[in-house]
Coordinates of C-alpha atoms in Angstrom, one line a residue:
M1 CA -13.3 -5.7 -14.1
R2 CA -9.6 -6.9 -13.1
L3 CA -7.9 -6.3 -10.0
R4 CA -4.2 -6.8 -9.7
K5 CA -3.8 -9.0 -6.1
I6 CA -1.9 -7.0 -3.8
S7 CA -0.8 -7.3 -0.4
V8 CA 0.1 -5.3 2.0
W9 CA 2.1 -4.2 4.8
A10 CA 5.2 -1.9 4.8
A11 CA 4.7 1.7 3.2
L12 CA 7.4 3.9 2.2
L13 CA 6.8 7.7 1.2
A14 CA 7.4 10.1 -0.5
V15 CA 6.0 14.3 -0.5
L16 CA 5.9 15.6 -4.0
M17 CA 5.3 19.2 -5.3
L18 CA 1.5 19.1 -6.1
V19 CA 0.6 21.1 -9.3
A20 CA -0.8 24.6 -9.2
W21 CA -4.7 23.9 -9.4
G22 CA -6.6 26.5 -11.5
R23 CA -10.3 28.1 -10.7
I24 CA -13.7 27.4 -12.2
P25 CA -16.6 29.2 -10.8
G26 CA -18.2 27.9 -7.6
L27 CA -15.1 25.9 -6.9
P28 CA -12.0 27.3 -4.7
G29 CA -8.8 25.1 -5.8
L30 CA -10.2 22.9 -8.1
Q31 CA -10.4 23.1 -12.2
S32 CA -12.6 21.6 -14.3
A33 CA -11.4 18.4 -16.4
E34 CA -11.8 18.0 -19.8
S35 CA -14.8 15.6 -20.1
S36 CA -16.1 14.2 -23.5
W37 CA -19.5 13.3 -21.6
P38 CA -21.4 14.7 -18.2
L39 CA -20.7 12.1 -15.5
I40 CA -21.3 14.5 -13.5
E41 CA -22.2 18.1 -13.1
P42 CA -19.8 21.0 -11.5
S43 CA -21.1 22.0 -8.1
P44 CA -20.6 24.5 -5.4
R45 CA -21.0 22.1 -2.9
M46 CA -17.6 20.0 -4.4
E47 CA -14.7 20.7 -1.5
S48 CA -11.6 22.1 -2.4
T49 CA -8.9 19.9 -0.7
L50 CA -6.2 19.2 -3.4
E51 CA -4.5 22.1 -2.4
S52 CA -3.9 21.2 1.1
S53 CA -3.5 17.3 0.5
T54 CA -0.4 15.4 1.7
Q55 CA 1.5 12.2 -0.2
V56 CA 1.7 8.8 0.5
E57 CA 3.2 5.7 -0.9
P58 CA 1.5 2.4 0.0
S59 CA 3.2 -0.7 1.1
V60 CA 3.6 -3.9 0.8
P61 CA 2.9 -7.3 1.5
P62 CA 3.6 -9.1 4.4
I63 CA 4.1 -6.5 6.9
P64 CA 3.4 -6.8 10.3
E65 CA 0.6 -5.2 12.5
P66 CA 1.7 -2.9 12.9
L67 CA 5.0 -2.0 11.1
P68 CA 7.2 -2.6 14.4
G69 CA 9.3 0.3 15.8
T70 CA 6.8 2.7 14.2
S71 CA 4.9 4.1 17.0
G72 CA 4.6 8.0 16.6
S73 CA 2.3 10.7 16.2
N74 CA 4.6 12.8 14.8
A75 CA 3.3 15.5 12.3
A76 CA 4.4 18.6 11.0
E77 CA 2.0 21.7 9.6
A78 CA 1.8 22.8 6.3
S79 CA 1.1 25.8 5.2
E80 CA -2.3 26.8 4.3
G81 CA -3.4 26.9 0.9
S82 CA 0.1 26.9 -0.3
G83 CA -0.6 24.8 -3.4
E84 CA 2.3 22.4 -2.6
A85 CA 3.1 20.1 -0.3
P86 CA 5.8 20.3 2.3
H87 CA 8.7 17.9 1.9
A88 CA 10.0 16.1 4.5
S89 CA 12.8 17.1 7.3
P90 CA 15.9 15.5 6.8
G91 CA 16.0 12.1 8.1
E92 CA 12.1 11.8 7.7
V93 CA 9.7 10.4 5.6
L94 CA 6.1 11.2 5.0
D95 CA 4.4 7.8 5.1
E96 CA 0.6 8.7 6.1
A97 CA -0.6 11.9 5.3
G98 CA -3.6 14.0 4.1
A99 CA -5.1 17.4 4.6
L100 CA -7.0 17.1 7.9
G101 CA -10.0 19.8 8.0
G102 CA -13.3 20.1 6.7
S103 CA -15.1 20.9 3.7
G104 CA -15.6 24.3 1.5
A105 CA -12.1 26.7 1.3
P106 CA -9.0 25.1 1.5
T107 CA -7.9 23.5 5.1
A108 CA -4.7 23.5 6.9
A109 CA -2.9 20.2 5.9
A110 CA -0.9 18.2 8.3
D111 CA 1.5 15.6 7.0
L112 CA 1.5 12.9 9.6
K113 CA 4.6 11.6 9.6
Q114 CA 4.7 7.5 9.3
K115 CA 2.9 5.6 11.1
L116 CA 2.1 4.3 7.7
A117 CA 4.9 2.8 7.7
R118 CA 2.9 0.6 9.4
D119 CA -0.1 0.9 8.1
E120 CA 0.9 1.0 4.6
A121 CA 3.5 -0.6 4.8
Q122 CA 0.9 -2.9 3.7
A123 CA -0.5 -3.9 0.8
V124 CA -1.4 -7.3 -0.2
A125 CA 1.1 -10.6 -0.8
R126 CA 0.4 -12.1 -3.6
K127 CA 1.5 -16.7 -4.1
E128 CA 1.9 -16.2 -7.6
A129 CA 3.9 -13.5 -9.7
P130 CA 3.4 -9.8 -9.4
E131 CA 2.8 -9.2 -12.5
K132 CA -0.5 -11.2 -12.4
E133 CA -3.7 -10.2 -12.2
T134 CA -7.0 -12.1 -10.3
E135 CA -10.8 -11.1 -10.6
F136 CA -12.0 -10.0 -7.5
E137 CA -16.0 -9.2 -7.1
R138 CA -16.8 -7.3 -4.2
D139 CA -19.1 -8.3 -1.6
Y140 CA -22.3 -6.4 -0.8
S141 CA -24.1 -8.8 0.5
I142 CA -24.1 -7.5 4.3
L143 CA -24.7 -3.9 3.1
L144 CA -27.6 -5.0 1.0
K145 CA -29.1 -6.9 3.8
D146 CA -28.3 -3.9 6.2
P147 CA -27.2 0.1 4.5
K148 CA -26.3 1.4 7.6
K149 CA -23.4 -0.6 7.9
L150 CA -21.7 1.4 5.5
G151 CA -21.5 4.1 8.4
F152 CA -21.8 6.7 6.0
S153 CA -24.2 8.3 3.3
P154 CA -22.3 8.8 -0.1
D155 CA -23.9 11.0 -1.9
E156 CA -23.7 13.1 -5.4
A157 CA -21.6 15.6 -3.6
L158 CA -18.8 12.8 -2.7
F159 CA -19.2 11.0 -6.3
R160 CA -18.4 14.3 -7.8
N161 CA -15.1 15.0 -5.2
V162 CA -14.1 11.4 -6.0
Y163 CA -14.4 11.8 -9.8
F164 CA -12.7 15.5 -10.4
N165 CA -10.0 14.0 -8.0
I166 CA -9.3 11.6 -10.0
R167 CA -9.8 13.2 -13.6
Q168 CA -7.3 16.2 -12.1
A169 CA -4.3 14.3 -10.0
Y170 CA -4.5 10.3 -11.0
V171 CA -0.7 9.8 -11.7
E172 CA -1.3 9.1 -15.9
P173 CA -4.5 10.7 -17.9
V174 CA -8.0 9.2 -17.1
T175 CA -10.6 9.3 -19.5
D176 CA -14.4 9.1 -18.7
D177 CA -14.3 5.9 -20.7
Q178 CA -12.5 4.6 -17.9
L179 CA -14.6 5.5 -14.8
F180 CA -17.9 4.5 -17.0
K181 CA -16.6 1.1 -17.9
G182 CA -15.6 0.3 -14.0
M183 CA -18.7 2.0 -12.6
V184 CA -21.3 0.0 -15.0
A185 CA -19.1 -3.0 -14.1
E186 CA -19.5 -2.6 -10.2
V187 CA -23.0 -1.5 -10.5
R188 CA -23.9 -4.7 -12.3
T189 CA -22.0 -7.0 -9.7
L190 CA -24.3 -4.8 -7.4
L191 CA -26.9 -5.6 -8.9
T192 CA -26.7 -9.4 -9.5
Q193 CA -25.7 -9.7 -5.8
A194 CA -29.3 -8.3 -5.4
K195 CA -30.7 -10.3 -7.8
V196 CA -32.0 -7.4 -9.5
P197 CA -32.1 -7.7 -13.7
T198 CA -29.2 -5.8 -15.0
E199 CA -30.8 -4.8 -18.3
G200 CA -30.9 -0.8 -18.0
L201 CA -27.3 -1.7 -17.4
N202 CA -27.3 -1.2 -21.2
S203 CA -29.3 1.8 -22.2
L204 CA -26.8 4.5 -19.9
D205 CA -26.8 7.3 -22.4
K206 CA -22.9 8.6 -21.7
T207 CA -23.8 12.5 -22.8
K208 CA -26.1 12.6 -19.6
N209 CA -25.6 12.6 -16.1
V210 CA -24.4 8.9 -15.4
L211 CA -25.4 8.9 -11.5
H212 CA -28.8 10.2 -11.7
Q213 CA -29.5 7.9 -14.5
L214 CA -28.1 4.4 -12.4
V215 CA -30.4 6.5 -9.1
R216 CA -33.5 6.9 -11.4
L217 CA -33.0 3.4 -12.9
Y218 CA -32.1 1.2 -9.5
G219 CA -32.5 3.4 -6.5
N220 CA -35.8 2.2 -5.7
K221 CA -34.6 -1.4 -6.2
V222 CA -31.4 -1.3 -3.9
P223 CA -30.4 0.8 -0.8
R224 CA -29.4 4.4 -2.6
D225 CA -26.7 4.9 -0.2
V226 CA -24.9 1.1 -1.6
L227 CA -26.0 2.3 -5.2
V228 CA -23.9 5.3 -4.9
Y229 CA -21.2 3.9 -2.8
A230 CA -20.9 0.9 -6.0
S231 CA -20.7 4.1 -8.6
I232 CA -18.0 5.5 -6.7
Q233 CA -16.4 2.2 -6.3
G234 CA -16.3 1.2 -10.2
M235 CA -14.9 4.6 -11.2
L236 CA -11.7 3.5 -8.7
V237 CA -12.1 -0.4 -10.2
G238 CA -12.1 1.6 -13.8
L239 CA -8.2 2.4 -12.7
E240 CA -7.6 -0.9 -11.9
D241 CA -5.4 0.1 -9.6
P242 CA -5.8 -1.5 -6.0
Y243 CA -3.6 1.1 -3.9
S244 CA -6.7 4.1 -5.1
I245 CA -9.1 3.3 -2.7
L246 CA -12.2 5.1 -1.3
M247 CA -12.2 4.7 2.4
S248 CA -15.3 4.9 5.4
P249 CA -15.5 7.3 7.8
D250 CA -14.6 4.2 10.3
E251 CA -11.7 3.5 8.3
Y252 CA -10.5 6.6 7.8
G253 CA -10.9 7.8 11.5
K254 CA -9.3 4.7 12.6
L255 CA -6.2 6.0 10.4
Q256 CA -6.0 9.2 12.2
E257 CA -6.0 7.5 15.2
Q258 CA -3.4 5.5 14.5
V259 CA -1.3 8.8 13.4
Q260 CA -2.1 10.4 16.1
N261 CA -2.0 7.7 19.3
K262 CA 1.5 7.2 20.4
E263 CA 0.2 4.3 22.5
F264 CA -1.7 2.8 19.3
G265 CA -0.5 -0.9 19.2
G266 CA -1.6 -4.2 17.1
I267 CA -1.0 -8.1 17.6
G268 CA 2.1 -8.7 15.7
V269 CA 1.2 -10.7 12.6
Y270 CA 2.0 -11.3 9.2
I271 CA -1.5 -11.4 7.3
E272 CA -2.3 -11.6 3.9
L273 CA -5.1 -11.9 1.1
D274 CA -4.6 -15.2 -0.1
R275 CA -5.4 -15.6 -3.7
E276 CA -5.5 -19.2 -4.3
A277 CA -8.3 -18.9 -1.3
G278 CA -10.3 -16.6 -2.8
N279 CA -8.5 -13.2 -1.1
Q280 CA -9.3 -15.0 2.0
L281 CA -7.5 -13.0 4.6
T282 CA -4.4 -15.4 6.3
V283 CA -1.8 -15.3 8.8
F284 CA 1.2 -15.5 6.6
E285 CA 3.5 -15.5 10.1
P286 CA 2.9 -14.2 13.9
I287 CA 5.9 -12.8 14.7
E288 CA 8.0 -14.7 17.6
G289 CA 7.3 -13.4 21.2
T290 CA 4.4 -10.8 20.1
P291 CA 0.6 -11.3 21.3
A292 CA -0.5 -13.2 18.4
A293 CA 2.1 -15.9 18.9
K294 CA 1.5 -16.2 22.4
A295 CA -1.9 -16.4 22.0
G296 CA -1.9 -19.5 19.7
V297 CA -2.0 -17.8 16.2
E298 CA -0.5 -20.4 13.5
P299 CA 1.0 -19.7 10.0
G300 CA -1.9 -20.7 7.8
D301 CA -5.1 -19.7 9.8
Q302 CA -7.6 -18.3 7.9
I303 CA -9.2 -15.2 9.9
V304 CA -12.7 -15.6 9.2
A305 CA -14.2 -12.6 11.3
I306 CA -12.4 -10.0 13.7
D307 CA -14.7 -9.1 16.7
G308 CA -17.6 -11.0 15.5
K309 CA -17.5 -8.9 12.0
T310 CA -17.1 -11.3 8.6
T311 CA -14.1 -10.4 6.7
K312 CA -15.3 -11.7 3.3
G313 CA -14.8 -9.2 0.5
I314 CA -12.5 -7.6 3.3
S315 CA -9.1 -5.2 1.9
M316 CA -5.9 -5.4 3.3
D317 CA -6.5 -1.7 4.6
G318 CA -10.2 -2.8 6.4
A319 CA -8.0 -5.4 8.0
Q320 CA -5.4 -3.5 9.1
A321 CA -7.9 -1.0 10.6
A322 CA -9.8 -4.0 12.3
I323 CA -7.0 -5.5 14.1
R324 CA -5.1 -2.6 15.4
G325 CA -6.4 -0.7 18.3
P326 CA -5.3 1.6 21.7
V327 CA -2.7 -0.3 23.4
G328 CA -4.2 -2.6 26.2
T329 CA -7.4 -3.6 24.2
K330 CA -8.6 -6.4 22.9
V331 CA -9.4 -8.0 19.6
V332 CA -10.8 -11.3 18.9
L333 CA -9.6 -13.2 15.9
T334 CA -12.3 -16.0 14.8
V335 CA -9.5 -18.5 12.5
R336 CA -9.9 -21.4 10.4
R337 CA -7.3 -23.8 10.8
P338 CA -6.3 -26.7 8.7
G339 CA -7.1 -30.1 10.4
R340 CA -10.0 -28.6 12.0
T341 CA -13.5 -28.8 11.5
T342 CA -14.5 -26.2 13.7
P343 CA -13.3 -22.1 13.3
L344 CA -11.1 -21.1 16.7
T345 CA -12.0 -17.7 18.7
I346 CA -8.6 -16.2 19.8
P347 CA -8.8 -13.0 21.7
I348 CA -6.0 -11.0 21.8
L349 CA -4.6 -8.1 23.6
R350 CA -3.2 -5.5 22.1
S351 CA 0.5 -4.1 22.3
N352 CA 3.3 -2.1 20.9
I353 CA 5.5 -4.3 18.6
H354 CA 9.1 -3.6 18.2
V355 CA 11.4 -6.0 16.4
V356 CA 14.9 -5.6 15.6
S357 CA 14.9 -4.8 11.9
V358 CA 18.4 -5.7 11.1
T359 CA 20.5 -9.2 12.5
G360 CA 23.7 -10.5 11.0
K361 CA 26.0 -13.1 11.2
M362 CA 29.6 -14.7 9.5
L363 CA 28.8 -17.1 7.3
P364 CA 31.9 -19.3 6.1
D365 CA 35.0 -18.2 3.8
G366 CA 34.6 -14.5 5.2
I367 CA 30.8 -13.7 4.1
G368 CA 28.9 -11.4 6.8
Y369 CA 25.0 -11.8 6.6
L370 CA 23.0 -9.4 7.2
R371 CA 18.6 -9.1 7.2
L372 CA 16.8 -6.5 7.1
R373 CA 12.7 -7.6 7.9
Q374 CA 11.4 -3.4 7.4
F375 CA 12.8 0.0 6.8
G376 CA 11.6 1.3 10.0
S377 CA 13.1 4.1 12.0
L378 CA 15.7 2.5 13.7
T379 CA 17.0 0.7 10.5
A380 CA 19.6 2.9 9.0
S381 CA 21.4 2.8 12.7
E382 CA 21.1 -1.2 13.4
L383 CA 22.8 -1.3 10.1
E384 CA 25.6 0.4 10.9
T385 CA 26.1 -1.2 14.3
E386 CA 25.8 -4.4 12.6
L387 CA 27.8 -3.5 9.4
A388 CA 30.6 -2.7 11.8
R389 CA 30.7 -5.9 13.8
L390 CA 30.7 -8.0 10.8
R391 CA 33.3 -6.0 9.4
S392 CA 35.4 -6.0 12.6
Q393 CA 35.0 -10.2 12.1
G394 CA 36.7 -10.3 8.8
A395 CA 33.9 -9.9 6.9
R396 CA 35.2 -9.3 3.2
A397 CA 32.5 -9.9 1.6
L398 CA 28.1 -9.0 2.3
I399 CA 24.7 -10.8 1.5
L400 CA 22.0 -8.1 2.3
D401 CA 18.8 -9.9 2.7
L402 CA 15.4 -8.0 1.6
R403 CA 13.3 -10.8 0.9
N404 CA 10.2 -10.6 2.7
N405 CA 10.8 -7.0 3.5
G406 CA 7.5 -5.0 2.2
G407 CA 9.1 -2.1 2.5
G408 CA 8.6 1.5 5.2
Y409 CA 9.9 4.8 5.6
I410 CA 11.8 6.0 2.2
D411 CA 14.2 7.4 4.3
A412 CA 15.6 4.5 6.1
S413 CA 16.0 3.1 2.7
V414 CA 18.1 6.5 1.6
N415 CA 19.7 5.5 4.6
V416 CA 20.6 2.2 4.0
V417 CA 21.7 3.2 0.8
G418 CA 23.9 5.5 1.6
Q419 CA 26.0 3.2 3.7
F420 CA 27.6 1.8 0.6
T421 CA 27.2 4.9 -1.6
S422 CA 29.1 8.1 -1.4
P423 CA 27.0 11.2 -0.2
G424 CA 25.1 12.9 -2.3
S425 CA 24.0 9.8 -4.4
L426 CA 20.9 9.8 -5.8
V427 CA 18.4 6.8 -4.9
V428 CA 15.6 7.2 -6.5
Y429 CA 13.4 9.7 -8.0
T430 CA 9.1 10.2 -8.1
L431 CA 7.7 11.9 -11.4
N432 CA 4.1 12.9 -10.8
R433 CA 1.6 13.2 -14.5
N434 CA 3.1 16.7 -15.4
K435 CA 6.4 15.0 -15.2
E436 CA 7.7 17.1 -11.9
R437 CA 10.4 15.4 -10.2
R438 CA 11.3 15.4 -6.7
D439 CA 15.0 13.1 -6.0
Y440 CA 16.0 11.2 -2.7
N441 CA 19.6 11.6 -2.6
S442 CA 22.3 10.0 0.1
T443 CA 23.5 12.2 2.8
I444 CA 25.2 10.1 4.8
R445 CA 29.0 9.0 4.7
G446 CA 29.3 5.7 4.0
G447 CA 31.4 3.8 1.0
V448 CA 31.4 0.2 2.2
D449 CA 33.2 -0.6 -0.8
V450 CA 33.3 -5.0 -0.6
P451 CA 31.4 -7.7 -2.6
L452 CA 27.7 -7.4 -2.0
V453 CA 24.7 -9.3 -3.1
V454 CA 21.3 -8.0 -2.2
M455 CA 18.3 -10.8 -2.4
V456 CA 15.0 -10.1 -3.2
N457 CA 11.7 -12.6 -3.8
R458 CA 8.2 -12.0 -4.7
Y459 CA 7.5 -9.7 -0.9
S460 CA 10.1 -7.6 -1.2
A461 CA 8.6 -4.1 -2.1
S462 CA 8.7 -0.7 -2.0
A463 CA 11.6 0.5 0.0
S464 CA 13.5 -3.3 -0.7
E465 CA 12.7 -2.6 -4.3
I466 CA 14.2 0.7 -3.9
T467 CA 17.4 -0.2 -2.2
A468 CA 18.1 -3.2 -4.5
G469 CA 17.4 -1.4 -7.7
A470 CA 19.9 2.0 -6.4
L471 CA 22.9 -0.4 -5.4
R472 CA 22.3 -2.2 -8.4
D473 CA 22.6 0.7 -10.7
H474 CA 25.2 2.5 -8.7
K475 CA 27.2 -0.8 -9.7
L476 CA 27.8 -1.9 -6.3
A477 CA 25.8 -4.9 -5.9
T478 CA 24.2 -8.2 -7.7
L479 CA 21.1 -9.6 -7.3
V480 CA 20.1 -12.9 -6.1
G481 CA 16.6 -14.5 -6.1
E482 CA 13.5 -13.9 -7.6
K483 CA 11.7 -11.0 -9.1
S484 CA 10.5 -8.4 -6.5
F485 CA 7.0 -7.2 -5.7
G486 CA 6.6 -4.2 -7.9
K487 CA 5.7 -1.4 -5.8
G488 CA 6.8 1.5 -6.5
S489 CA 3.7 4.4 -6.4
V490 CA 3.0 7.4 -4.5
Q491 CA -0.5 7.9 -3.0
Q492 CA -2.2 10.8 -1.3
V493 CA -4.8 11.5 1.0
Y494 CA -7.8 13.5 0.1
P495 CA -10.5 13.9 3.5
F496 CA -14.5 14.7 2.6
S497 CA -16.7 16.5 4.7
N498 CA -18.6 13.0 5.8
D499 CA -15.5 11.9 6.9
S500 CA -14.5 9.6 4.4
A501 CA -11.8 10.0 2.3
L502 CA -9.7 9.2 -1.2
K503 CA -6.4 7.3 -1.2
L504 CA -5.2 8.1 -4.6
T505 CA -2.1 7.4 -6.8
I506 CA -0.3 10.6 -7.9
A507 CA 3.5 9.7 -8.8
R508 CA 5.6 6.6 -9.2
F509 CA 9.1 6.2 -8.5
Y510 CA 12.1 5.4 -10.6
S511 CA 15.2 4.1 -9.9
P512 CA 18.4 6.1 -10.1
A513 CA 18.9 4.9 -13.8
G514 CA 15.3 5.5 -14.7
H515 CA 13.5 2.2 -14.4
V516 CA 10.1 2.4 -13.3
I517 CA 9.6 -0.5 -10.2
D518 CA 5.8 -0.1 -10.1
H519 CA 4.4 -3.1 -11.5
N520 CA 7.3 -4.1 -12.9
G521 CA 9.8 -4.7 -10.4
L522 CA 13.4 -6.3 -10.3
V523 CA 14.2 -9.3 -11.8
P524 CA 17.8 -11.0 -10.4
E525 CA 21.0 -11.5 -12.7
F526 CA 20.8 -14.7 -10.5
A527 CA 17.0 -16.2 -10.3
V528 CA 16.2 -18.9 -8.3
A529 CA 12.6 -19.7 -7.5
M530 CA 11.9 -20.7 -3.6
E531 CA 8.9 -20.6 -1.6
P532 CA 8.9 -17.9 0.7
R533 CA 8.4 -19.6 3.4
L534 CA 12.2 -21.1 3.7
V535 CA 13.6 -17.7 4.0
G536 CA 16.5 -17.9 6.7
K537 CA 16.2 -21.9 6.8
L538 CA 20.0 -22.4 6.1
D539 CA 19.7 -26.0 4.8
K540 CA 16.4 -25.5 2.9
D541 CA 17.3 -21.6 1.5
I542 CA 18.5 -22.4 -1.7
Q543 CA 18.5 -18.8 -2.7
L544 CA 21.0 -18.1 0.2
Q545 CA 22.9 -20.7 -0.9
K546 CA 23.3 -19.2 -5.0
A547 CA 24.3 -15.8 -3.1
I548 CA 26.9 -17.8 -1.3
R549 CA 28.4 -19.6 -4.2
V550 CA 28.1 -16.0 -6.4
I551 CA 30.1 -14.3 -4.0
Q552 CA 32.8 -17.2 -3.9
S553 CA 32.8 -17.3 -7.5
G554 CA 33.7 -14.1 -7.6
K555 CA 30.7 -12.8 -9.6
A556 CA 29.4 -10.0 -7.4
R557 CA 29.6 -6.6 -7.5
P558 CA 31.2 -4.1 -7.1

C-alpha cells in the first residue's frame, strides 16, 4: 500500500453544503451505497451522523505545536438534522469540526471553529517533492502484545459506518475493489507481523461478507479487536489519502478537549515525519522563546517516545494529541540526538504559544519584505499594519514570503488576498463529489497596487497555496521559489457511539482560475531549489536573492 508522505501542521477549513441523504430501511439519514459485492451488510445499528457532521480541512507541514495565536474554543451550533452544514459567519472559519453526539438518530452538530488551525494545521512535512510517494507500513507490534492499548473495541457496526461514509461522502467515487484491496493489504501486514500464515487471504470471496470471513479465518490467531481495526484501516489505505483517518477515542477525545479548552497549550515546536529516517517523528525547528526551546530541544532531534510511549508508527495527529495538553501540565519527550549514543529525556511544561505571524523589513532599492509564518486569527490585521509601515518607509515593491508556512484559517487567507484585490474578488472555491460549489470572496477594501513577488517552497501549504494561487490568478503577483506542498482538500469528522471518529476528505479547493491545488501544488514562474532550513538567512537564501532580482529586472507583476 502506498501513501503519500504528509506532514503536519496548519489547517484551513471550509464548510460545504452536504448532499441530502436518502434513507434505507432501519437506517435514518443514510442511503445504501451501490455495491458489487457485500463488503458489509446494512444494519439497524448503523449510526447516522452524515446529516449533522461538519467539514474541516487538514493542514500541512511543518506547523507549530499548537499553531500560535489560536487558543479559542469558539463554537457555532448547527441546526439539528438539517442535512446541511452551517456556513462560517463573516471573518470566521471552521478549522476542525464534527457532529458531537451519540448514535442513533441524527445528532446536533457543533461547528467547532478553529483550533484546528492549530490542530490541523499539520500534516507531515516532507523532505522530497510533494508528489512523490513512500511505502508506509503500520506497526502492530504493541497492539499484538497488548490489545487493550488500542483503547476501544472496534466492531462490525464501526466497520459498517466507516464503509458507508466512504462510499457516500468521499470526495470522489470509490469502488468496493479499492477498499477490498486495501483491506487485504493491511490485514496481510498485521498477520505478517504476528507471524501468522497469510495464504487464507487468497481465498477471500468478494461476493460474501469479507469481515466475517476474516474473523472466521483469523479471529483466533490474532486479537479480534486488532483484526477489525486493521480491516477498517485497510479500507482507508485503499483510498490512498493520508488525510482520511480513523481516530481512536483517545485521539478524538483530545481533539475535542483542544477545541473546547481555552487553556489548552503546546510546547512550541515544528515537527515532521522524516521520510529519510523511516517516518521517524523529528523536530524540524523549535520556536524561539517557547518551552521547547528553553528546555533544550534542538532541530533534528528524533522524538522516540512521548511520556514513555514509543512513537514508532505514530501519525501526525497522534503526535499532536500526545504533545498537547492543558497549560501548566508536563510532557516528557525522549529524543535521540545526532552525535549522542544515549537518548535524552526532556521534561517540558506546556504553555500557550503565540508567535507574531507577520514580520516586515525594508530591503535595498525600496523593496518591502513581509514574511507570513502562519494564517492565524490576527494575520490579516498584522499584515495590514506592516504594509502601512513599509509603504510609509517608501516601499515601491513587495515580497510576500510564504515559505515554510503550512497554512491556517481560510478566512485569514481570504483577508490577506483582500489586501491586494478589490472587494468581492474570488479567492478560492470548493467542489464536493456532487460538484456542489462554495465560493470564498474577499470582503475588505484593499487594492495595494505595487510590483509583488510571492515566495513559496515545498512546505508552503493549504492557506499559503490558496493565497499564492489567488494572487497569481488575478495577475497581481509573480511566484518565486519551488513547487508548493499540494494540500487543498476539505475533511469532515464523523463521530461514532464508541467515541472513535472518522475524518474523511469530502471536497477539494480550486484557485480562482480553476486550478486544482490538491496533490498538484503551485509551480513558480521562477524556480529556485533550496534547503528549507536556509529560509531567512539572507547570505544563503538564494530564493530571496532571486525574488529581489525579479523585482529589480521589472519582471514582477503587476
